[in-house]
Tab-separated table of C-alpha atoms in Angstrom:
chain	number	residue	atom	x	y	z
A	1	MET	CA	-3.276	-18.282	-12.461
A	2	ALA	CA	-2.195	-20.646	-9.840
A	3	LYS	CA	-3.918	-22.484	-7.786
A	4	GLN	CA	-4.669	-21.656	-4.222
A	5	LEU	CA	-1.651	-22.779	-2.448
A	6	ASP	CA	-1.690	-25.435	0.801
A	7	TYR	CA	-1.423	-23.502	4.764
A	8	HIS	CA	1.747	-25.357	5.385
A	9	THR	CA	3.527	-23.984	2.263
A	10	ILE	CA	1.708	-20.038	2.943
A	11	ARG	CA	3.370	-20.855	6.250
A	12	GLU	CA	6.701	-21.258	5.333
A	13	ILE	CA	6.967	-18.605	2.722
A	14	PHE	CA	5.805	-16.231	5.028
A	15	THR	CA	8.136	-17.354	7.826
A	16	ARG	CA	11.022	-16.666	5.496
A	17	PHE	CA	9.527	-13.476	4.344
A	18	GLN	CA	9.487	-12.729	8.183
A	19	ALA	CA	13.542	-13.773	8.966
A	20	SER	CA	14.748	-11.601	6.189
A	21	GLU	CA	12.756	-8.757	7.252
A	22	PRO	CA	11.186	-8.610	10.402
A	23	GLU	CA	9.796	-5.725	10.584
A	24	PRO	CA	8.951	-4.371	6.958
A	25	LYS	CA	8.270	-0.853	6.308
A	26	GLY	CA	5.855	0.982	4.268
A	27	GLU	CA	7.725	3.459	1.938
A	28	LEU	CA	5.947	6.673	1.825
A	29	ASP	CA	6.917	9.268	4.431
A	30	HIS	CA	4.471	10.702	6.744
A	31	VAL	CA	4.551	12.269	9.825
A	32	ASN	CA	0.892	11.386	11.203
A	33	ALA	CA	-2.579	10.110	9.905
A	34	TYR	CA	-3.253	13.370	7.537
A	35	THR	CA	0.481	13.017	6.413
A	36	LEU	CA	-0.201	9.477	5.076
A	37	VAL	CA	-3.420	9.467	3.373
A	38	VAL	CA	-2.120	12.747	1.142
A	39	ALA	CA	0.710	10.444	0.664
A	40	VAL	CA	-1.285	7.130	-0.435
A	41	ALA	CA	-3.290	9.132	-2.298
A	42	LEU	CA	-0.711	11.003	-4.156
A	43	SER	CA	0.649	7.600	-5.200
A	44	ALA	CA	-1.849	6.318	-7.562
A	45	GLN	CA	-0.284	5.696	-10.874
A	46	ALA	CA	3.138	7.797	-9.443
A	47	THR	CA	5.725	5.856	-7.813
A	48	ASP	CA	6.372	6.280	-3.465
A	49	LYS	CA	10.127	7.989	-4.414
A	50	GLY	CA	8.428	10.755	-6.540
A	51	VAL	CA	5.636	10.954	-3.536
A	52	ASN	CA	8.724	11.566	-1.402
A	53	LYS	CA	10.798	13.903	-3.226
A	54	ALA	CA	7.336	16.245	-4.261
A	55	THR	CA	6.050	16.380	-0.387
A	56	ALA	CA	9.590	16.631	1.637
A	57	GLU	CA	8.549	20.567	1.839
A	58	LEU	CA	4.976	20.466	1.312
A	59	PHE	CA	4.296	18.743	4.598
A	60	LYS	CA	6.618	20.382	6.204
A	61	ILE	CA	4.307	23.565	6.060
A	62	ALA	CA	1.175	21.564	5.536
A	63	ASP	CA	0.447	18.794	8.168
A	64	THR	CA	-3.000	19.000	9.209
A	65	PRO	CA	-6.518	19.370	6.889
A	66	GLN	CA	-6.578	23.413	8.204
A	67	LYS	CA	-2.855	23.937	7.132
A	68	MET	CA	-3.419	21.795	3.525
A	69	LEU	CA	-6.692	24.052	3.280
A	70	ASP	CA	-4.599	27.833	4.329
A	71	LEU	CA	-2.018	26.490	1.564
A	72	GLY	CA	-4.423	26.748	-0.669
A	73	GLU	CA	-5.054	24.348	-4.078
A	74	GLU	CA	-2.637	26.556	-7.109
A	75	GLN	CA	0.295	26.035	-3.743
A	76	LEU	CA	-0.810	22.372	-3.353
A	77	ILE	CA	-0.450	21.870	-6.967
A	78	GLU	CA	3.192	24.013	-7.290
A	79	HIS	CA	4.552	21.515	-4.852
A	80	ILE	CA	2.569	18.333	-6.676
A	81	LYS	CA	2.984	19.187	-10.597
A	82	THR	CA	5.515	16.239	-10.448
A	83	ILE	CA	3.210	14.233	-10.087
A	84	GLY	CA	1.137	12.458	-12.614
A	85	LEU	CA	-2.692	13.069	-12.650
A	86	PHE	CA	-1.668	16.337	-9.918
A	87	ARG	CA	-4.238	19.033	-10.723
A	88	ASN	CA	-7.037	16.778	-10.047
A	89	LYS	CA	-5.004	14.816	-7.332
A	90	ALA	CA	-4.781	18.952	-5.281
A	91	LYS	CA	-8.421	19.004	-6.060
A	92	ASN	CA	-9.112	16.015	-3.814
A	93	VAL	CA	-6.628	16.682	-1.020
A	94	MET	CA	-8.610	19.726	-0.956
A	95	LYS	CA	-12.010	18.512	-0.719
A	96	MET	CA	-10.305	15.861	1.917
A	97	SER	CA	-9.354	17.651	4.112
A	98	ARG	CA	-11.938	20.164	4.014
A	99	ILE	CA	-14.473	17.545	5.266
A	100	LEU	CA	-11.922	16.246	7.959
A	101	VAL	CA	-11.886	20.384	9.518
A	102	ASP	CA	-15.913	20.626	9.154
A	103	ASP	CA	-17.098	16.438	9.590
A	104	TYR	CA	-13.913	14.835	11.990
A	105	GLY	CA	-12.277	17.722	13.360
A	106	GLY	CA	-9.247	18.062	11.758
A	107	GLU	CA	-8.698	13.845	12.907
A	108	VAL	CA	-8.501	11.593	10.107
A	109	PRO	CA	-10.619	8.305	11.007
A	110	CYS	CA	-10.669	4.939	11.122
A	111	SER	CA	-13.255	2.861	9.655
A	112	ARG	CA	-13.456	2.031	6.666
A	113	ALA	CA	-16.203	2.857	5.287
A	114	ALA	CA	-15.496	6.596	6.869
A	115	LEU	CA	-11.869	6.968	5.213
A	116	GLU	CA	-13.734	5.776	1.205
A	117	SER	CA	-15.764	8.303	1.276
A	118	LEU	CA	-12.920	10.786	1.682
A	119	PRO	CA	-12.439	12.467	-2.073
A	120	GLY	CA	-9.662	10.320	-3.862
A	121	VAL	CA	-9.228	7.607	-0.292
A	122	GLY	CA	-10.707	4.056	-2.462
A	123	ARG	CA	-10.285	0.608	-0.387
A	124	LYS	CA	-6.926	0.002	-1.034
A	125	THR	CA	-5.651	4.134	0.503
A	126	ALA	CA	-8.151	2.866	2.963
A	127	ASN	CA	-6.082	-0.640	3.851
A	128	VAL	CA	-3.248	1.480	3.697
A	129	VAL	CA	-4.339	3.827	6.415
A	130	LEU	CA	-5.675	1.411	8.844
A	131	ASN	CA	-3.044	-0.680	8.418
A	132	MET	CA	0.239	1.108	9.002
A	133	TRP	CA	-1.181	3.881	11.182
A	134	TRP	CA	-3.400	1.459	13.464
A	135	GLN	CA	-2.169	-1.618	13.041
A	136	TYR	CA	-4.520	-2.924	11.909
A	137	PRO	CA	-4.583	-6.349	9.790
A	138	ALA	CA	-6.136	-4.417	6.721
A	139	GLN	CA	-4.451	-5.620	3.422
A	140	ALA	CA	-4.523	-3.089	0.546
A	141	VAL	CA	-3.546	-4.837	-2.619
A	142	ASP	CA	-1.633	-3.251	-5.001
A	143	THR	CA	-0.166	-4.051	-8.951
A	144	HIS	CA	2.664	-6.298	-6.780
A	145	ILE	CA	0.519	-8.106	-4.834
A	146	PHE	CA	-1.980	-9.290	-7.414
A	147	ARG	CA	0.695	-10.186	-9.590
A	148	PHE	CA	2.855	-12.842	-6.604
A	149	GLY	CA	-0.635	-13.893	-5.432
A	150	ASN	CA	-1.151	-15.674	-8.861
A	151	ARG	CA	1.703	-15.984	-9.335
A	152	SER	CA	2.822	-17.894	-6.808
A	153	GLY	CA	-1.163	-19.204	-5.366
A	154	VAL	CA	-0.145	-17.899	-2.124
A	155	CYS	CA	-3.350	-15.320	-3.090
A	156	PRO	CA	-4.803	-15.935	-6.448
A	157	GLY	CA	-7.779	-13.879	-7.748
A	158	LYS	CA	-9.274	-12.736	-10.616
A	159	ASP	CA	-9.573	-9.237	-9.091
A	160	VAL	CA	-8.266	-6.753	-6.036
A	161	VAL	CA	-10.799	-8.074	-3.997
A	162	ALA	CA	-10.632	-11.353	-4.195
A	163	VAL	CA	-7.129	-11.412	-3.746
A	164	GLU	CA	-7.423	-9.921	-0.306
A	165	ARG	CA	-9.931	-12.070	0.448
A	166	ALA	CA	-7.765	-14.850	-0.418
A	167	ILE	CA	-5.119	-13.292	1.676
A	168	GLU	CA	-7.107	-12.996	5.105
A	169	ASP	CA	-8.582	-15.991	4.316
A	170	HIS	CA	-5.752	-18.237	3.749
A	171	ILE	CA	-2.640	-16.224	5.836
A	172	PRO	CA	-2.277	-16.995	8.624
A	173	VAL	CA	-2.881	-14.928	11.127
A	174	ASP	CA	0.193	-14.050	13.245
A	175	PHE	CA	1.487	-12.932	9.872
A	176	GLN	CA	-1.064	-10.774	8.076
A	177	GLN	CA	-0.159	-7.725	9.932
A	178	HIS	CA	2.703	-6.713	7.602
A	179	ALA	CA	1.309	-9.398	4.757
A	180	HIS	CA	1.033	-6.396	2.492
A	181	HIS	CA	4.435	-5.870	2.916
A	182	TRP	CA	6.610	-8.097	2.652
A	183	MET	CA	4.161	-9.606	-0.909
A	184	ILE	CA	4.471	-5.410	-1.898
A	185	LEU	CA	8.221	-4.868	-1.223
A	186	HIS	CA	8.677	-8.977	-2.954
A	187	GLY	CA	6.906	-8.000	-6.191
A	188	ARG	CA	8.667	-4.812	-6.180
A	189	TYR	CA	12.156	-5.896	-5.816
A	190	ILE	CA	12.255	-9.340	-6.547
A	191	CYS	CA	8.359	-10.761	-8.574
A	192	THR	CA	9.084	-7.837	-11.257
A	193	ALA	CA	6.387	-7.930	-13.804
A	194	ARG	CA	8.474	-8.208	-16.625
A	195	LYS	CA	11.958	-9.455	-15.840
A	196	PRO	CA	11.408	-11.371	-12.188
A	197	LYS	CA	14.592	-11.944	-10.399
A	198	CYS	CA	13.404	-15.835	-9.970
A	199	ASN	CA	17.403	-16.298	-9.112
A	200	ALA	CA	17.199	-14.460	-6.188
A	201	CYS	CA	13.925	-15.119	-4.896
A	202	HIS	CA	13.850	-16.935	-1.178
A	203	VAL	CA	10.648	-18.897	-1.524
A	204	ARG	CA	11.413	-20.469	-5.951
A	205	ASP	CA	11.320	-23.329	-4.774
A	206	LEU	CA	7.473	-23.294	-2.741
A	207	CYS	CA	6.085	-21.052	-5.647
A	208	GLN	CA	3.741	-22.355	-8.543
A	209	PHE	CA	4.701	-19.739	-11.430
A	210	GLU	CA	5.555	-21.927	-14.302
A	211	ASP	CA	7.815	-19.664	-16.429
A	212	LYS	CA	10.758	-18.684	-13.926
A	213	THR	CA	13.805	-17.290	-14.634
A	214	PRO	CA	16.777	-19.068	-15.197
């Protein structure tokens, strides 16, 4: 784990990220807050591309909690059976939909605690939804952010909560809204796990990673 970078270095890193991609977007397809929650919950241990393929037709017929309940668990399974852990995820989506209908009038709540109380929704999913739908600067730490944060020194931490706190504490507030998207995309396409593309990295000179690839 690299040591925490100083303020000026972090600001320069995110200034470069912003110059390269001013408005970074999440890669999960959705049409409203409900379909975003479902898509993020389905993406655990699955690729965004795989989830998008599975939900392309699903969200045309079940884009609200009530429509999902009307569709039923078996039909939901037929749509998402190409995704890992699909049976357990289908059960959680149905339970989540029932709670949203019964307790929230069919609307997705916009508090982290309420979101985390839903079946299949953890802190990361809640933070993604808060950030992407309500533009709240919540930081959803996934494996890409955890890797980049610890390699570079931008937001080092021994676990995802520590990395999330480091993001909130050390990244300047004017970059907080898009911070996790910049880092996810950077980790997914440049700072990869096995063979990071350091020669294509535009923050290479500021990064503390000692095993940079040539």
